[in-house]
Short mmCIF file of C-alpha atoms and ligand atoms in Angstrom, two decimals:
data_model
loop_
_atom_site.label_atom_id
_atom_site.label_comp_id
_atom_site.label_asym_id
_atom_site.label_seq_id
_atom_site.Cartn_x
_atom_site.Cartn_y
_atom_site.Cartn_z
CA MET A 40 -357.06 -21.82 -153.44
CA SER A 41 -355.68 -19.02 -151.29
CA THR A 42 -357.74 -16.69 -149.16
CA PRO A 43 -356.35 -13.38 -147.87
CA GLN A 44 -353.72 -11.62 -149.99
CA ILE A 45 -351.21 -10.97 -147.24
CA SER A 46 -351.13 -13.40 -144.37
CA ARG A 47 -348.54 -14.30 -141.78
CA PHE A 48 -349.80 -17.87 -141.97
CA GLN A 49 -349.72 -20.62 -144.56
CA LEU A 50 -351.32 -24.02 -144.22
CA VAL A 51 -349.92 -26.53 -146.69
CA ARG A 52 -351.48 -29.96 -147.07
CA GLY A 53 -350.16 -32.98 -148.95
CA GLN A 54 -347.88 -35.99 -148.51
CA VAL A 55 -345.14 -34.46 -146.38
CA LEU A 56 -341.70 -36.11 -146.44
CA HIS A 57 -338.48 -34.88 -144.86
CA PHE A 58 -335.26 -36.28 -143.47
CA LEU A 59 -333.69 -36.12 -140.03
CA ALA A 60 -330.49 -37.96 -140.98
CA ASP A 61 -328.89 -40.01 -143.76
CA PRO A 62 -331.08 -43.10 -144.30
CA GLY A 63 -328.01 -45.02 -145.53
CA GLU A 64 -328.37 -48.02 -147.79
CA GLN A 65 -331.07 -49.74 -145.70
CA ASP A 66 -333.75 -46.98 -145.53
CA ASP A 67 -333.25 -46.44 -141.78
CA ALA A 68 -336.80 -45.86 -140.49
CA ASP A 69 -335.66 -43.30 -137.88
CA SER A 70 -334.02 -41.10 -140.51
CA TYR A 71 -337.18 -39.62 -142.01
CA GLN A 72 -340.78 -38.66 -141.35
CA TYR A 73 -343.56 -39.24 -143.85
CA PHE A 74 -347.10 -38.01 -143.29
CA ARG A 75 -349.39 -39.33 -146.00
CA ASP A 76 -352.22 -36.93 -145.10
CA GLY A 77 -349.78 -34.37 -143.79
CA ALA A 78 -349.59 -30.66 -143.21
CA LEU A 79 -347.09 -27.88 -142.70
CA TRP A 80 -348.10 -24.90 -140.59
CA ILE A 81 -346.00 -21.87 -141.49
CA VAL A 82 -345.78 -18.62 -139.55
CA ASP A 83 -343.78 -15.66 -140.87
CA GLY A 84 -341.99 -17.88 -143.39
CA HIS A 85 -340.84 -20.47 -140.85
CA ILE A 86 -342.07 -23.96 -140.00
CA ALA A 87 -344.18 -23.69 -136.86
CA ASP A 88 -345.75 -27.14 -136.89
CA LEU A 89 -345.97 -30.28 -139.01
CA GLY A 90 -347.38 -33.75 -138.91
CA PRO A 91 -350.60 -35.53 -139.78
CA TRP A 92 -353.20 -32.96 -140.85
CA VAL A 93 -355.62 -33.92 -138.07
CA GLY A 94 -352.98 -33.21 -135.43
CA VAL A 95 -351.89 -29.90 -136.95
CA GLN A 96 -355.52 -28.85 -137.29
CA ALA A 97 -356.13 -29.62 -133.61
CA ARG A 98 -353.08 -27.65 -132.46
CA VAL A 99 -353.46 -24.46 -134.50
CA ALA A 100 -355.71 -21.72 -133.09
CA PRO A 101 -358.94 -21.59 -135.14
CA GLU A 102 -358.63 -17.83 -135.70
CA ASP A 103 -355.09 -18.28 -137.11
CA LEU A 104 -356.28 -21.12 -139.33
CA ALA A 105 -359.10 -18.91 -140.59
CA ALA A 106 -356.57 -16.18 -141.44
CA ALA A 107 -354.16 -18.52 -143.25
CA GLU A 108 -353.48 -18.91 -146.95
CA VAL A 109 -354.31 -22.54 -147.70
CA PHE A 110 -352.50 -24.71 -150.25
CA ASN A 111 -354.01 -28.16 -150.59
CA TYR A 112 -351.70 -30.28 -152.72
CA GLY A 113 -353.70 -33.49 -152.23
CA ASP A 114 -351.63 -36.61 -152.88
CA ARG A 115 -348.61 -34.70 -154.15
CA LEU A 116 -345.30 -35.04 -152.28
CA ILE A 117 -344.06 -32.05 -150.31
CA LEU A 118 -340.30 -32.08 -149.76
CA PRO A 119 -337.85 -29.47 -148.50
CA GLY A 120 -336.54 -27.25 -151.31
CA LEU A 121 -333.81 -28.97 -153.31
CA VAL A 122 -330.22 -27.88 -152.68
CA ASP A 123 -327.77 -27.58 -155.59
CA THR A 124 -324.33 -27.58 -153.99
CA HIS A 125 -322.26 -26.59 -157.05
CA CYS A 126 -323.17 -24.76 -160.25
CA HIS A 127 -322.12 -21.84 -162.44
CA TYR A 128 -324.84 -19.37 -163.38
CA PRO A 129 -322.72 -17.69 -166.12
CA GLN A 130 -322.53 -21.05 -167.89
CA SER A 131 -326.31 -21.22 -168.41
CA GLY A 132 -325.85 -20.63 -172.12
CA ILE A 133 -323.16 -23.26 -172.78
CA ILE A 134 -324.91 -26.37 -171.49
CA ALA A 135 -324.63 -29.00 -174.23
CA SER A 136 -321.41 -27.84 -175.89
CA PHE A 137 -320.02 -30.75 -177.85
CA GLY A 138 -317.12 -32.98 -177.46
CA ARG A 139 -314.32 -31.92 -175.14
CA GLN A 140 -313.00 -32.98 -171.78
CA LEU A 141 -312.46 -30.53 -168.96
CA LEU A 142 -309.43 -28.41 -169.90
CA ASP A 143 -310.37 -28.02 -173.57
CA TRP A 144 -314.00 -27.44 -172.64
CA LEU A 145 -312.94 -24.61 -170.32
CA ASN A 146 -310.83 -22.98 -173.02
CA ASP A 147 -313.20 -23.51 -175.93
CA TYR A 148 -316.58 -22.78 -174.36
CA THR A 149 -316.45 -21.66 -170.73
CA PHE A 150 -313.94 -18.86 -170.76
CA PRO A 151 -315.42 -17.15 -173.85
CA ALA A 152 -318.90 -17.34 -172.27
CA GLU A 153 -317.68 -15.94 -168.96
CA ALA A 154 -315.89 -13.04 -170.68
CA ALA A 155 -319.29 -11.59 -171.62
CA PHE A 156 -320.02 -10.93 -167.93
CA SER A 157 -317.86 -7.82 -167.95
CA ASP A 158 -321.17 -6.31 -169.13
CA PRO A 159 -323.48 -5.93 -166.10
CA ALA A 160 -326.53 -6.26 -168.37
CA VAL A 161 -325.43 -9.80 -169.33
CA GLY A 162 -325.07 -10.67 -165.64
CA ALA A 163 -328.47 -9.22 -164.74
CA ALA A 164 -330.32 -11.01 -167.55
CA THR A 165 -328.54 -14.33 -166.97
CA ALA A 166 -329.04 -14.23 -163.19
CA GLU A 167 -332.79 -13.69 -163.69
CA TYR A 168 -332.95 -16.57 -166.17
CA PHE A 169 -330.89 -18.91 -163.99
CA ILE A 170 -332.88 -18.27 -160.82
CA GLU A 171 -336.19 -18.68 -162.64
CA ARG A 172 -334.99 -22.00 -164.05
CA MET A 173 -333.77 -23.15 -160.61
CA LEU A 174 -337.17 -22.43 -159.06
CA ALA A 175 -338.98 -24.15 -161.93
CA HIS A 176 -336.83 -27.22 -161.22
CA GLY A 177 -337.58 -27.20 -157.47
CA THR A 178 -334.23 -25.84 -156.32
CA THR A 179 -334.37 -23.17 -153.62
CA THR A 180 -330.74 -22.96 -152.46
CA ALA A 181 -327.55 -23.19 -154.50
CA SER A 182 -323.84 -22.66 -154.14
CA VAL A 183 -323.14 -20.74 -157.30
CA PHE A 184 -320.01 -19.58 -159.09
CA SER A 185 -320.16 -16.11 -160.61
CA THR A 186 -317.30 -14.92 -162.86
CA VAL A 187 -314.14 -12.97 -162.17
CA HIS A 188 -316.13 -9.74 -162.60
CA PRO A 189 -317.52 -8.33 -159.33
CA GLU A 190 -320.55 -7.06 -161.28
CA SER A 191 -321.51 -10.68 -161.92
CA VAL A 192 -321.82 -11.22 -158.16
CA ASP A 193 -323.89 -8.06 -157.75
CA ALA A 194 -326.24 -9.27 -160.47
CA PHE A 195 -326.75 -12.68 -158.91
CA MET A 196 -327.07 -11.46 -155.34
CA ALA A 197 -329.59 -8.80 -156.37
CA ALA A 198 -331.73 -11.35 -158.22
CA ALA A 199 -331.62 -13.75 -155.25
CA LYS A 200 -332.34 -11.02 -152.69
CA LYS A 201 -335.35 -9.83 -154.64
CA ARG A 202 -336.89 -13.28 -154.14
CA ASP A 203 -335.64 -13.68 -150.56
CA LEU A 204 -333.67 -16.82 -151.50
CA ARG A 205 -331.01 -18.49 -149.42
CA MET A 206 -328.17 -18.44 -151.93
CA LEU A 207 -324.39 -18.35 -151.98
CA THR A 208 -322.05 -17.00 -154.58
CA GLY A 209 -318.69 -15.33 -154.92
CA LYS A 210 -316.37 -13.66 -157.36
CA VAL A 211 -314.14 -16.15 -159.12
CA MET A 212 -310.45 -15.61 -158.36
CA MET A 213 -308.16 -16.44 -161.24
CA ASP A 214 -304.77 -14.77 -161.66
CA ARG A 215 -302.92 -17.19 -163.95
CA ASN A 216 -303.38 -19.78 -166.70
CA ALA A 217 -306.50 -18.09 -168.08
CA PRO A 218 -307.28 -15.61 -170.88
CA ALA A 219 -306.08 -12.07 -170.12
CA ASN A 220 -309.62 -10.66 -170.15
CA LEU A 221 -310.63 -13.08 -167.38
CA MET A 222 -307.74 -12.63 -165.02
CA ASP A 223 -307.55 -10.61 -161.83
CA THR A 224 -304.57 -10.03 -159.57
CA VAL A 225 -304.09 -10.74 -155.88
CA ALA A 226 -304.82 -7.08 -155.17
CA ASP A 227 -307.97 -7.05 -157.35
CA ALA A 228 -309.22 -10.25 -155.74
CA GLU A 229 -308.68 -8.84 -152.25
CA ARG A 230 -310.29 -5.47 -152.94
CA ASP A 231 -313.26 -6.87 -154.88
CA SER A 232 -313.94 -9.77 -152.54
CA LEU A 233 -313.86 -7.51 -149.46
CA ALA A 234 -316.23 -5.03 -151.08
CA LEU A 235 -318.62 -7.80 -152.13
CA ILE A 236 -318.53 -9.42 -148.69
CA GLU A 237 -319.40 -6.05 -147.17
CA ARG A 238 -322.22 -5.52 -149.66
CA TRP A 239 -323.83 -8.97 -149.61
CA HIS A 240 -322.62 -11.37 -146.93
CA GLY A 241 -325.35 -11.93 -144.35
CA LYS A 242 -327.77 -9.58 -146.12
CA GLY A 243 -331.15 -11.26 -145.85
CA ARG A 244 -330.54 -14.92 -146.51
CA LEU A 245 -327.43 -14.42 -148.65
CA ARG A 246 -323.95 -15.70 -147.86
CA TYR A 247 -320.68 -14.96 -149.61
CA SER A 248 -318.47 -17.80 -150.81
CA ILE A 249 -314.74 -17.21 -151.41
CA THR A 250 -314.30 -18.67 -154.89
CA PRO A 251 -310.81 -19.51 -156.17
CA ARG A 252 -311.76 -21.25 -159.44
CA PHE A 253 -309.36 -24.17 -158.93
CA ALA A 254 -305.71 -24.62 -158.03
CA PRO A 255 -304.33 -24.28 -161.60
CA THR A 256 -305.75 -20.79 -162.15
CA SER A 257 -304.61 -19.19 -158.91
CA SER A 258 -301.05 -18.34 -157.92
CA PRO A 259 -299.85 -19.54 -154.51
CA GLU A 260 -300.20 -15.93 -153.33
CA GLN A 261 -303.84 -15.79 -154.44
CA LEU A 262 -304.65 -19.09 -152.75
CA ALA A 263 -303.05 -17.73 -149.57
CA LEU A 264 -305.27 -14.65 -149.85
CA ALA A 265 -308.33 -16.87 -150.26
CA GLY A 266 -307.36 -18.76 -147.10
CA GLU A 267 -306.98 -15.49 -145.17
CA LEU A 268 -310.33 -14.18 -146.37
CA TYR A 269 -312.05 -17.43 -145.33
CA LYS A 270 -310.87 -16.88 -141.77
CA SER A 271 -311.51 -13.13 -141.73
CA LYS A 272 -315.24 -13.15 -140.91
CA PRO A 273 -317.67 -15.63 -139.37
CA ASP A 274 -319.73 -17.79 -141.68
CA LEU A 275 -317.86 -17.12 -144.92
CA HIS A 276 -317.90 -20.08 -147.26
CA VAL A 277 -315.35 -21.43 -149.75
CA GLN A 278 -316.07 -23.20 -153.03
CA SER A 279 -313.72 -24.60 -155.65
CA HIS A 280 -312.98 -27.70 -157.72
CA LEU A 281 -311.00 -30.78 -156.79
CA ALA A 282 -309.79 -33.93 -158.56
CA GLU A 283 -312.18 -33.80 -161.48
CA ASN A 284 -310.09 -34.94 -164.43
CA PRO A 285 -306.79 -36.83 -164.84
CA ALA A 286 -305.11 -34.14 -167.00
CA GLU A 287 -306.14 -31.47 -164.48
CA ILE A 288 -304.69 -33.51 -161.60
CA ALA A 289 -301.38 -34.02 -163.43
CA TRP A 290 -301.22 -30.27 -164.08
CA VAL A 291 -301.75 -29.50 -160.38
CA GLY A 292 -298.89 -31.89 -159.62
CA GLN A 293 -296.59 -29.87 -161.91
CA LEU A 294 -297.72 -26.50 -160.56
CA PHE A 295 -297.48 -27.45 -156.88
CA PRO A 296 -294.60 -29.95 -156.70
CA HIS A 297 -294.21 -29.37 -152.96
CA CYS A 298 -297.74 -30.61 -152.21
CA ARG A 299 -298.57 -34.25 -151.44
CA ASP A 300 -301.58 -34.28 -153.74
CA TYR A 301 -304.39 -32.03 -155.04
CA LEU A 302 -306.19 -31.77 -151.71
CA ASP A 303 -302.93 -30.85 -150.00
CA VAL A 304 -302.77 -27.67 -152.13
CA TYR A 305 -306.01 -26.41 -150.57
CA GLN A 306 -304.97 -27.68 -147.15
CA HIS A 307 -301.64 -25.87 -147.46
CA TYR A 308 -303.36 -22.53 -148.11
CA GLY A 309 -305.90 -22.87 -145.31
CA LEU A 310 -308.85 -23.69 -147.53
CA LEU A 311 -310.18 -26.78 -145.78
CA GLY A 312 -312.70 -26.69 -142.98
CA PRO A 313 -316.34 -26.11 -142.17
CA ARG A 314 -318.27 -24.35 -144.98
CA THR A 315 -315.73 -25.37 -147.64
CA ILE A 316 -317.11 -27.37 -150.55
CA TYR A 317 -315.30 -28.87 -153.51
CA GLY A 318 -316.90 -29.87 -156.79
CA HIS A 319 -316.34 -33.37 -158.22
CA CYS A 320 -313.76 -35.08 -155.90
CA ILE A 321 -313.66 -38.04 -158.24
CA HIS A 322 -310.05 -39.17 -158.26
CA LEU A 323 -309.01 -39.00 -154.62
CA ALA A 324 -306.36 -41.06 -152.86
CA PRO A 325 -307.34 -42.68 -149.54
CA VAL A 326 -305.41 -40.02 -147.61
CA GLU A 327 -307.34 -37.23 -149.36
CA ILE A 328 -310.64 -38.87 -148.44
CA GLU A 329 -309.54 -39.18 -144.81
CA GLU A 330 -308.36 -35.58 -144.69
CA MET A 331 -311.52 -34.18 -146.22
CA ALA A 332 -313.55 -35.96 -143.55
CA ARG A 333 -311.19 -34.86 -140.77
CA TYR A 334 -311.41 -31.20 -141.78
CA GLY A 335 -315.16 -31.24 -142.33
CA ALA A 336 -314.78 -30.22 -145.98
CA ALA A 337 -317.66 -31.24 -148.23
CA ALA A 338 -317.84 -32.81 -151.69
CA ALA A 339 -320.34 -31.84 -154.39
CA PHE A 340 -321.43 -34.88 -156.42
CA CYS A 341 -322.04 -33.76 -160.03
CA PRO A 342 -322.95 -36.91 -161.97
CA THR A 343 -324.40 -35.35 -165.14
CA SER A 344 -321.30 -33.19 -165.53
CA ASN A 345 -318.93 -36.03 -164.74
CA LEU A 346 -320.55 -38.20 -167.40
CA PHE A 347 -320.89 -35.38 -169.94
CA LEU A 348 -317.23 -34.31 -169.65
CA GLY A 349 -316.03 -37.91 -169.34
CA SER A 350 -314.45 -37.07 -165.98
CA GLY A 351 -315.22 -40.28 -164.07
CA PHE A 352 -317.44 -41.79 -161.43
CA PHE A 353 -317.61 -40.17 -157.98
CA ASN A 354 -317.64 -42.84 -155.28
CA HIS A 355 -320.49 -41.60 -153.10
CA PRO A 356 -320.68 -44.67 -150.84
CA ALA A 357 -316.93 -44.50 -150.13
CA ALA A 358 -317.18 -40.78 -149.32
CA ALA A 359 -320.21 -41.35 -147.09
CA ASP A 360 -318.51 -44.29 -145.33
CA ALA A 361 -315.53 -42.04 -144.62
CA GLY A 362 -317.82 -39.43 -143.05
CA ILE A 363 -317.44 -36.77 -145.75
CA ARG A 364 -320.43 -34.45 -146.11
CA VAL A 365 -321.75 -34.90 -149.65
CA GLY A 366 -324.24 -32.78 -151.54
CA LEU A 367 -325.79 -33.24 -154.95
CA ALA A 368 -325.03 -30.75 -157.72
CA THR A 369 -326.01 -29.98 -161.29
CA ASP A 370 -322.70 -28.26 -162.17
CA VAL A 371 -324.49 -26.23 -164.85
CA GLY A 372 -323.02 -25.77 -167.50
CA GLY A 373 -320.67 -28.81 -167.38
CA GLY A 374 -323.78 -30.56 -166.15
CA THR A 375 -326.59 -31.18 -168.59
CA SER A 376 -329.66 -30.06 -166.68
CA PHE A 377 -330.98 -27.67 -164.05
CA SER A 378 -332.89 -30.59 -162.58
CA LEU A 379 -331.69 -32.24 -159.40
CA ILE A 380 -334.34 -34.89 -160.08
CA ARG A 381 -332.61 -35.88 -163.32
CA THR A 382 -329.29 -35.54 -161.50
CA LEU A 383 -330.44 -38.16 -158.96
CA GLY A 384 -331.19 -40.53 -161.83
CA GLU A 385 -327.59 -40.18 -163.06
CA ALA A 386 -326.26 -40.45 -159.51
CA TYR A 387 -328.02 -43.79 -159.23
CA LYS A 388 -326.41 -45.07 -162.42
CA VAL A 389 -322.96 -43.94 -161.25
CA SER A 390 -323.52 -45.66 -157.90
CA GLN A 391 -324.35 -48.88 -159.73
CA LEU A 392 -320.86 -48.82 -161.28
CA HIS A 393 -319.50 -49.01 -157.73
CA GLN A 394 -321.89 -51.93 -156.99
CA ARG A 395 -323.48 -49.85 -154.21
CA PRO A 396 -326.83 -48.67 -155.64
CA LEU A 397 -328.03 -45.35 -154.24
CA ALA A 398 -331.15 -46.24 -152.25
CA PRO A 399 -334.17 -44.01 -152.96
CA LEU A 400 -334.54 -42.55 -149.48
CA ARG A 401 -330.84 -41.80 -149.28
CA ALA A 402 -331.07 -40.18 -152.72
CA TRP A 403 -333.74 -37.68 -151.65
CA PHE A 404 -331.84 -37.03 -148.43
CA LEU A 405 -328.84 -36.15 -150.60
CA ALA A 406 -330.91 -33.65 -152.60
CA THR A 407 -332.32 -31.97 -149.45
CA LEU A 408 -330.86 -32.26 -145.94
CA GLY A 409 -327.61 -33.80 -147.23
CA GLY A 410 -327.00 -30.73 -149.40
CA ALA A 411 -327.88 -28.39 -146.55
CA GLN A 412 -325.42 -30.22 -144.28
CA ALA A 413 -322.73 -30.15 -146.97
CA LEU A 414 -323.13 -26.36 -147.12
CA TYR A 415 -323.39 -26.05 -143.33
CA LEU A 416 -326.78 -24.40 -143.76
CA ASP A 417 -328.82 -27.08 -142.00
CA GLU A 418 -329.60 -24.78 -139.08
CA PHE A 419 -331.79 -22.86 -141.56
CA ILE A 420 -332.91 -25.25 -144.29
CA GLY A 421 -332.87 -28.90 -145.41
CA ASN A 422 -335.85 -30.27 -143.51
CA PHE A 423 -339.08 -29.22 -141.83
CA ALA A 424 -337.82 -29.09 -138.26
CA ARG A 425 -339.75 -26.42 -136.36
CA GLY A 426 -338.19 -22.99 -136.72
CA LYS A 427 -336.54 -23.68 -140.08
CA GLU A 428 -337.16 -21.56 -143.15
CA ALA A 429 -340.15 -22.85 -145.09
CA ASP A 430 -338.66 -23.50 -148.52
CA PHE A 431 -340.26 -26.51 -150.16
CA VAL A 432 -341.07 -28.21 -153.44
CA VAL A 433 -344.29 -29.95 -154.41
CA LEU A 434 -343.80 -32.99 -156.65
CA ASP A 435 -346.35 -34.99 -158.60
CA PRO A 436 -345.06 -38.57 -158.80
CA ARG A 437 -347.61 -39.27 -161.52
CA ALA A 438 -346.94 -36.20 -163.64
CA THR A 439 -346.18 -38.10 -166.85
CA PRO A 440 -347.96 -41.03 -168.54
CA GLU A 441 -344.87 -43.17 -167.95
CA LEU A 442 -344.79 -42.40 -164.23
CA ALA A 443 -348.55 -42.88 -163.89
CA PHE A 444 -348.33 -46.25 -165.64
CA ARG A 445 -345.31 -47.35 -163.65
CA LEU A 446 -346.90 -46.41 -160.33
CA LYS A 447 -350.37 -47.77 -161.01
CA GLY A 448 -351.62 -49.30 -157.79
CA SER A 449 -348.40 -48.53 -155.92
CA GLU A 450 -348.44 -46.55 -152.72
CA ARG A 451 -345.03 -47.65 -151.39
CA LEU A 452 -342.96 -44.57 -150.57
CA ALA A 453 -339.59 -46.00 -151.63
CA GLU A 454 -341.02 -47.18 -154.93
CA LYS A 455 -342.57 -43.80 -155.63
CA LEU A 456 -339.32 -42.00 -154.79
CA PHE A 457 -337.33 -44.35 -156.97
CA ALA A 458 -339.65 -44.05 -159.96
CA LEU A 459 -339.53 -40.27 -159.53
CA MET A 460 -335.73 -40.11 -159.63
CA ILE A 461 -335.43 -42.45 -162.62
CA LEU A 462 -338.42 -41.39 -164.74
CA GLY A 463 -339.12 -37.97 -163.26
CA ASP A 464 -337.86 -34.51 -164.11
CA GLU A 465 -339.03 -30.90 -163.96
CA ARG A 466 -342.44 -31.90 -165.31
CA CYS A 467 -343.06 -33.31 -161.83
CA VAL A 468 -342.48 -29.94 -160.13
CA VAL A 469 -345.98 -28.66 -159.36
CA ALA A 470 -344.86 -25.70 -157.24
CA THR A 471 -341.88 -24.28 -155.41
CA HIS A 472 -342.38 -22.19 -152.27
CA VAL A 473 -339.86 -19.82 -150.70
CA MET A 474 -340.39 -18.80 -147.06
CA GLY A 475 -343.87 -20.28 -147.32
CA LYS A 476 -344.94 -18.34 -150.40
CA PRO A 477 -345.23 -19.70 -153.93
CA ALA A 478 -342.24 -18.67 -156.07
CA PHE A 479 -343.07 -21.01 -158.93
CA GLN A 480 -346.33 -22.67 -159.93
CA GLN A 481 -346.78 -24.90 -162.94
N1 GUN B 221 -312.75 -26.66 -163.08
C1 GUN B 221 -312.40 -25.36 -163.11
N2 GUN B 221 -313.40 -24.59 -163.60
C2 GUN B 221 -314.40 -25.42 -163.88
C3 GUN B 221 -315.71 -25.22 -164.43
O1 GUN B 221 -316.14 -24.12 -164.73
N3 GUN B 221 -316.46 -26.35 -164.59
C4 GUN B 221 -316.02 -27.59 -164.24
N4 GUN B 221 -316.82 -28.64 -164.41
N5 GUN B 221 -314.80 -27.80 -163.75
C5 GUN B 221 -314.00 -26.73 -163.56
ZN1 ZN B 222 -317.85 -26.29 -161.36
#
């Protein structure tokens, strides 16, 4: 399939689909481009040209074409790499832990699992496993929680850097209401975060994300530190949790009686703005929705986790109507799968409960450009605009007998995308490329 071993050029053929904007609920025809016999022309890991194959072929210099590695994916779909906007790599081993809602689940399963990451060998092995699984599921960028241990960040960043992935993570900050072996202090959090930012932020494609776990496990002083760190350097990100579970929200009310609501805690400590993203955002008052949109803070929609932990039903259409940036997320290990394809299927079912079904084009926007916009990384990734980094996934919409039967005789794009998100999963991932090069092949 491929010719020279090391080439600056890749030619990728297949059914190319990418988004330019949110297609909304009516499949806005200007919001996406679809080239049935399409091609991507990649130079030095970046998109240099795209469109119908005949056009790309005519524009590329014949000597460059002759020197290119060629990947012909036939009638498979080529989409930008999937973006997982909220997940926890140290929780890879506790997916499918029975029977508790959020706060008990954290105490019974999550905290014991995270305690093991004081051992750098556990971090290194788990980071390798997690990243391999992500790539096998078509995900090329993720906003990832590490643990309180700085070594857990080193392990993840090293594994991501080795593969030249665009990834974000940060050391969890947690100085109260947690087991003693998982707590830091304000001083620890400051020293460790600064050292990790220095070591990893902006190195290759990596970004650091300031990571206060959630309001209940950080003192006011630690949240204030997190807010100061966020402002201390350009392009630092913030990730945390917001309004996931009723008992959690009531607890935040007791811990921060001076704040209007949960969002106001983060607002108070300077943790809302561009490049801030909050997991879940299920139980928000109208004023919280307005304020998130006004500050440019993003929400990570985690439907498999929200169903698994019985947390509730995120109102994606209401968030989108309000102008909040929304990304899709697995929330491994509260979530039940590494697959954003399966996650889209659950997102659809949740949207039905709001009587606003998630339209198929909008769904795949959410998993690609929408996620990149939610993370403020759309200048680099999220679609195939010329100059962007060439991370992409190749999907076979007929990978299983059920999909093949369902799609017999159908060539309609929306139908194919919908069948994929309802019946599809990681079996449909034929290949995942990072900066043009294959990082996973089935
Ligand atoms: N809230 C605080 N920590 C967590 C976590 O690890 N998972 C989920 N789902 N919610 C949280
Ligand atoms: Zn989470």
